CSV table of C-alpha atoms in Angstrom, one decimal:
chain,number,residue,atom,x,y,z
A,8,MET,CA,129.0,84.8,296.7
A,9,LYS,CA,126.6,84.2,293.9
A,10,LEU,CA,126.9,87.8,292.8
A,11,LEU,CA,130.7,87.5,292.8
A,12,GLY,CA,130.5,84.3,290.7
A,13,ASN,CA,128.2,85.9,288.1
A,14,LYS,CA,130.5,88.9,287.9
A,15,ARG,CA,133.5,86.7,287.1
A,16,LEU,CA,131.5,84.9,284.4
A,17,LEU,CA,130.5,88.2,282.9
A,18,ILE,CA,134.1,89.4,282.8
A,19,LEU,CA,135.2,86.1,281.1
A,20,MET,CA,132.5,86.5,278.5
A,21,LEU,CA,133.4,90.1,277.8
A,22,GLY,CA,137.1,89.1,277.4
A,23,LEU,CA,136.2,86.4,275.0
A,24,ILE,CA,134.0,88.8,273.0
A,25,CYS,CA,136.9,91.3,272.8
A,26,PHE,CA,139.3,88.6,271.7
A,27,ILE,CA,137.0,87.4,268.9
A,28,ALA,CA,136.3,91.0,267.9
A,29,LEU,CA,140.1,91.7,267.7
A,30,MET,CA,140.7,88.7,265.5
A,31,GLY,CA,137.8,89.7,263.3
A,32,LEU,CA,139.2,93.2,262.9
A,33,THR,CA,142.7,91.9,261.8
A,34,PHE,CA,141.6,88.9,259.8
A,35,GLY,CA,140.6,90.9,256.8
A,36,GLN,CA,144.0,92.5,256.3
A,37,LEU,CA,145.5,90.7,253.3
A,38,GLY,CA,149.0,89.1,254.0
A,39,TYR,CA,149.0,89.8,257.8
A,40,ARG,CA,148.1,87.6,260.7
A,41,THR,CA,147.9,88.3,264.3
A,42,TRP,CA,150.2,86.4,266.7
A,43,PRO,CA,147.4,84.1,267.8
A,44,GLU,CA,146.8,83.2,264.1
A,45,LYS,CA,150.5,82.7,263.5
A,46,PHE,CA,150.8,80.6,266.6
A,47,LEU,CA,147.8,78.5,265.6
A,48,LYS,CA,149.0,78.2,262.0
A,49,ASP,CA,152.5,77.1,263.1
A,50,THR,CA,151.1,74.6,265.6
A,51,VAL,CA,148.8,73.0,263.0
A,52,ALA,CA,151.5,72.9,260.3
A,53,TRP,CA,154.1,71.4,262.7
A,54,THR,CA,151.6,68.8,263.8
A,55,GLN,CA,150.7,68.0,260.2
A,56,GLY,CA,154.4,67.7,259.3
A,57,LEU,CA,154.9,65.2,262.1
A,58,ILE,CA,152.0,63.1,260.7
A,59,TYR,CA,152.8,63.7,257.0
A,60,LYS,CA,156.4,62.6,256.9
A,61,PRO,CA,156.0,59.1,258.2
A,62,VAL,CA,152.8,58.6,256.2
A,63,SER,CA,154.6,59.8,253.1
A,64,PHE,CA,157.6,57.6,253.8
A,65,VAL,CA,155.4,54.5,254.2
A,66,ALA,CA,153.4,55.4,251.1
A,67,GLY,CA,156.7,55.8,249.2
A,68,VAL,CA,157.9,52.4,250.4
A,69,PHE,CA,154.7,50.8,249.1
A,70,GLU,CA,155.0,52.6,245.8
A,71,ASP,CA,158.7,51.5,245.4
A,72,VAL,CA,157.7,47.9,246.2
A,73,ASN,CA,154.9,48.0,243.6
A,74,ARG,CA,157.3,49.6,241.1
A,75,LEU,CA,159.9,46.9,241.8
A,76,ARG,CA,157.3,44.1,241.4
A,77,THR,CA,156.2,45.6,238.1
A,78,LEU,CA,159.8,45.9,236.9
A,79,HIS,CA,160.5,42.3,237.9
A,80,GLU,CA,157.4,41.1,236.1
A,81,GLU,CA,158.4,43.1,233.0
A,82,ASN,CA,161.9,41.8,233.1
A,83,THR,CA,160.7,38.2,233.4
A,84,VAL,CA,158.5,38.7,230.4
A,85,LEU,CA,161.3,40.4,228.5
A,86,ARG,CA,163.8,37.5,229.3
A,87,GLU,CA,161.3,34.9,228.2
A,88,THR,CA,160.7,36.8,225.0
A,89,LEU,CA,164.4,37.2,224.3
A,90,SER,CA,164.9,33.5,225.1
A,91,ARG,CA,162.2,32.5,222.6
A,92,TYR,CA,163.6,34.9,220.1
A,93,ALA,CA,167.1,33.4,220.5
A,94,ARG,CA,165.8,29.9,220.1
A,95,ASP,CA,163.8,30.8,217.0
A,96,THR,CA,166.8,32.7,215.6
A,97,THR,CA,169.1,29.7,216.2
A,98,ARG,CA,166.5,27.3,214.7
A,99,LEU,CA,166.1,29.6,211.7
A,100,ASN,CA,169.9,29.8,211.2
A,101,ASP,CA,170.2,26.0,211.4
A,102,LEU,CA,167.4,25.6,208.9
A,103,GLU,CA,169.0,28.1,206.5
A,104,LEU,CA,172.4,26.4,206.8
A,105,ARG,CA,170.8,23.0,206.2
A,106,ASN,CA,168.9,24.3,203.2
A,107,GLU,CA,172.1,25.8,201.8
A,108,ARG,CA,173.9,22.4,202.3
A,109,LEU,CA,171.0,20.5,200.7
A,110,GLN,CA,170.9,22.9,197.8
A,111,ALA,CA,174.6,22.5,197.3
A,112,MET,CA,174.3,18.7,197.5
A,113,LEU,CA,171.4,18.7,195.0
A,114,GLY,CA,173.5,20.7,192.5
A,115,PHE,CA,176.4,18.4,193.2
A,116,THR,CA,174.5,15.2,192.4
A,117,GLU,CA,173.0,16.8,189.3
A,118,ARG,CA,176.5,17.6,188.0
A,119,GLN,CA,177.8,14.2,188.9
A,120,LYS,CA,174.9,12.5,187.0
A,121,SER,CA,176.0,14.3,183.9
A,122,MET,CA,179.6,13.0,184.3
A,123,ASN,CA,179.1,9.4,185.3
A,124,LYS,CA,176.6,6.8,186.3
A,125,TYR,CA,177.4,6.6,190.0
A,126,ASN,CA,174.7,6.6,192.7
A,127,PHE,CA,175.3,8.9,195.6
A,128,ARG,CA,173.6,7.9,198.9
A,129,ILE,CA,173.4,10.8,201.3
A,130,ALA,CA,174.2,10.0,204.9
A,131,GLU,CA,174.4,12.1,208.1
A,132,VAL,CA,177.5,12.0,210.3
A,133,VAL,CA,176.7,10.7,213.7
A,134,THR,CA,180.1,10.7,215.5
A,135,PHE,CA,183.7,11.8,214.8
A,136,GLN,CA,186.6,10.0,216.3
A,137,GLN,CA,189.7,12.2,216.2
A,138,SER,CA,192.0,9.5,217.6
A,139,ASN,CA,191.6,7.1,214.8
A,140,LYS,CA,190.5,9.6,212.1
A,141,THR,CA,187.1,8.0,211.4
A,142,ILE,CA,183.5,9.1,211.3
A,143,THR,CA,180.3,7.1,211.8
A,144,ILE,CA,177.4,7.6,209.4
A,145,ASN,CA,173.7,6.6,209.8
A,146,LEU,CA,173.6,4.2,206.8
A,147,GLY,CA,174.5,0.5,207.2
A,148,GLU,CA,174.1,-3.0,205.8
A,149,LYS,CA,170.3,-2.7,205.7
A,150,ASP,CA,170.8,0.3,203.4
A,151,GLY,CA,173.1,-1.6,201.1
A,152,ILE,CA,176.3,-0.1,202.4
A,153,ARG,CA,179.4,-2.4,202.1
A,154,PRO,CA,183.0,-2.1,203.2
A,155,ASN,CA,185.4,-0.3,200.8
A,156,MET,CA,182.7,1.9,199.3
A,157,ALA,CA,184.1,5.4,198.7
A,158,VAL,CA,182.7,8.4,200.6
A,159,GLN,CA,182.9,12.0,199.7
A,160,SER,CA,181.5,15.5,200.5
A,161,VAL,CA,180.4,18.1,198.1
A,162,GLU,CA,184.0,19.4,198.0
A,163,GLY,CA,185.8,16.2,197.3
A,164,LEU,CA,186.9,12.7,198.4
A,165,LEU,CA,186.7,12.0,202.1
A,166,GLY,CA,187.7,8.3,202.5
A,167,ARG,CA,186.1,4.8,202.4
A,168,VAL,CA,183.8,2.6,204.5
A,169,ILE,CA,185.9,0.2,206.7
A,170,SER,CA,183.1,-1.5,208.7
A,171,VAL,CA,179.3,-1.8,208.7
A,172,SER,CA,176.6,-2.8,211.1
A,173,ASN,CA,172.9,-3.1,210.4
A,174,PHE,CA,172.2,0.6,210.5
A,175,TYR,CA,175.6,2.4,210.9
A,176,SER,CA,179.0,2.4,209.1
A,177,ASP,CA,182.5,3.6,210.0
A,178,VAL,CA,184.4,5.6,207.5
A,179,GLN,CA,188.2,6.0,207.4
A,180,LEU,CA,189.1,9.5,206.4
A,181,LEU,CA,192.0,10.3,204.1
A,182,THR,CA,193.8,11.8,207.1
A,183,GLY,CA,194.1,8.3,208.4
A,184,ILE,CA,194.9,6.6,205.1
A,185,ASP,CA,198.2,5.2,206.5
A,186,ASP,CA,196.7,4.1,209.8
A,187,LYS,CA,198.5,0.9,210.7
A,188,ALA,CA,195.5,-0.4,212.7
A,189,VAL,CA,193.4,-0.5,209.6
A,190,GLU,CA,194.2,-2.2,206.3
A,191,SER,CA,195.5,0.6,204.2
A,192,LYS,CA,194.1,1.2,200.7
A,193,ALA,CA,196.3,3.5,198.6
A,194,ILE,CA,194.6,5.6,196.0
A,195,SER,CA,195.6,5.5,192.4
A,196,ALA,CA,195.4,9.1,191.1
A,197,THR,CA,195.8,11.1,188.0
A,198,VAL,CA,195.5,14.7,186.8
A,199,LYS,CA,192.1,15.9,185.6
A,200,GLY,CA,192.3,16.6,181.9
A,201,LYS,CA,195.6,14.7,181.7
A,202,GLU,CA,194.3,11.3,182.5
A,203,ASN,CA,196.5,9.5,179.9
A,204,GLU,CA,199.6,11.5,180.7
A,205,SER,CA,199.9,11.4,184.5
A,206,PHE,CA,199.7,8.8,187.3
A,207,GLY,CA,200.7,8.3,190.9
A,208,MET,CA,199.7,6.8,194.2
A,209,ILE,CA,198.4,8.6,197.3
A,210,GLU,CA,199.6,6.5,200.2
A,211,ARG,CA,199.8,8.8,203.3
A,212,PHE,CA,198.8,12.1,204.9
A,213,ASP,CA,201.3,14.6,206.3
A,214,PRO,CA,199.8,15.9,209.5
A,215,ASP,CA,202.4,18.7,209.8
A,216,LYS,CA,201.7,20.1,206.4
A,217,GLN,CA,198.1,18.9,206.3
A,218,LYS,CA,198.7,17.6,202.8
A,219,LEU,CA,198.2,14.2,201.1
A,220,ILE,CA,201.4,12.8,199.7
A,221,MET,CA,201.3,11.4,196.1
A,222,THR,CA,204.3,9.2,195.2
A,223,LYS,CA,205.6,7.0,192.3
A,224,ILE,CA,205.3,9.9,189.9
A,225,ASP,CA,207.4,9.4,186.7
A,226,PRO,CA,210.0,12.2,186.3
A,227,ASN,CA,208.5,12.8,182.8
A,228,ASP,CA,205.0,13.0,184.1
A,229,LYS,CA,203.0,16.1,183.0
A,230,LEU,CA,201.8,16.8,186.6
A,231,GLN,CA,202.5,20.3,187.8
A,232,VAL,CA,201.5,22.7,190.6
A,233,GLY,CA,197.9,23.9,190.3
A,234,ASP,CA,196.6,20.7,188.7
A,235,THR,CA,193.5,19.0,190.0
A,236,ILE,CA,194.1,15.4,191.2
A,237,ILE,CA,191.3,12.9,190.7
A,238,THR,CA,190.9,9.2,191.3
A,239,ALA,CA,192.3,7.1,188.5
A,240,GLY,CA,189.9,4.2,189.2
A,241,LYS,CA,192.6,1.5,188.8
A,242,GLY,CA,191.8,-0.2,192.1
A,243,LEU,CA,188.6,-1.8,193.4
A,244,VAL,CA,187.8,0.8,196.0
A,245,PHE,CA,187.8,4.3,194.6
A,246,PRO,CA,185.9,4.8,191.4
A,247,ARG,CA,187.3,6.9,188.6
A,248,GLY,CA,186.9,10.7,188.4
A,249,ILE,CA,186.4,11.7,192.0
A,250,GLU,CA,188.2,14.9,192.8
A,251,ILE,CA,190.8,14.7,195.6
A,252,GLY,CA,192.7,18.0,195.7
A,253,LYS,CA,195.1,20.4,194.1
A,254,VAL,CA,198.9,20.0,193.6
A,255,VAL,CA,200.7,22.6,195.7
A,256,GLU,CA,204.3,21.2,195.4
A,257,ARG,CA,206.3,18.7,193.4
A,258,TYR,CA,209.8,17.5,194.2
A,259,GLU,CA,212.2,14.6,193.7
A,260,GLY,CA,211.6,11.6,195.9
A,261,ASP,CA,214.1,9.2,197.5
A,262,SER,CA,214.4,7.1,194.4
A,263,VAL,CA,214.0,7.8,190.7
A,264,THR,CA,210.3,8.9,191.1
A,265,HIS,CA,208.9,12.2,192.1
A,266,VAL,CA,206.6,13.2,194.9
A,267,ALA,CA,203.7,15.8,195.0
A,268,ALA,CA,202.0,17.4,197.9
A,269,ILE,CA,198.2,17.5,197.4
A,270,GLU,CA,195.9,20.0,199.3
A,271,PRO,CA,192.6,18.2,199.8
A,272,PHE,CA,189.5,19.8,198.5
A,273,ALA,CA,187.4,18.3,201.3
A,274,SER,CA,187.3,19.6,204.9
A,275,PHE,CA,187.6,16.8,207.4
A,276,ASN,CA,186.2,18.9,210.3
A,277,HIS,CA,182.6,19.7,211.2
A,278,LEU,CA,181.2,17.2,208.7
A,279,ARG,CA,177.4,17.0,208.7
A,280,GLU,CA,176.3,15.2,205.6
A,281,VAL,CA,178.3,13.0,203.2
A,282,PHE,CA,177.8,10.9,200.1
A,283,VAL,CA,178.4,7.1,199.9
A,284,ILE,CA,179.3,6.3,196.3
A,285,GLU,CA,177.6,3.3,194.8
A,286,VAL,CA,179.0,2.1,191.5
A,287,PRO,CA,176.3,0.2,189.5
A,288,GLU,CA,177.3,-3.3,188.4
A,289,GLY,CA,177.8,-4.0,184.8
């Protein structure tokens, strides 16, 4: 029995030697593999494929998550940068517009100083009441503002102060000159350059035409379309020489006098800064 067992072991060893020798003889042939090599290669490759695909998928997921996190962080930084840029741009635009307005006002006051001796108190518009056609400015009684002081913009006459508190004042615009709730103050007006040849009264505003209506014009008056209308200074409210608007139409009135439609120089919307006109005494 022992001899038979040794014999079987010897045969197994010889077979293993032959198998190894056979593989060695064919291994050196470039580009060719024996079927055991092919089987072993395919088995290893298939097993690696089973392992590689899930691992690659998981790794890809983590890479995508990291990429998304990076994109999110970059987008957050970009949005903050754009927001700051937008705020800075808006602030810069506001400052440039304010600078332009102040430059225009400075030029306006310099021109006015050469024409008359009025003092122009600059004020900021705080509120605008469309219903009663008034604005509120940030100058009041403490600043020397009194009722019936004339108010204008760089472009032209705006209206007059109708009430004051310690630090604020309400201004009736020309668009509400005939407001029944407020004591009306008609404007005596004349033509610039024809002060001694023309006269009329501005008493109302036509909301349909968006024009001031000048009445009581003598038929022989020299006023004509294209003329610049200014305050005549014959009342106690509006001082002489403040530009009001341009004549766009003249026609016969209901009586013996003529009527003119005046296009205001001043814009009554989006007011930011205005001038309160102070006439020196004496």
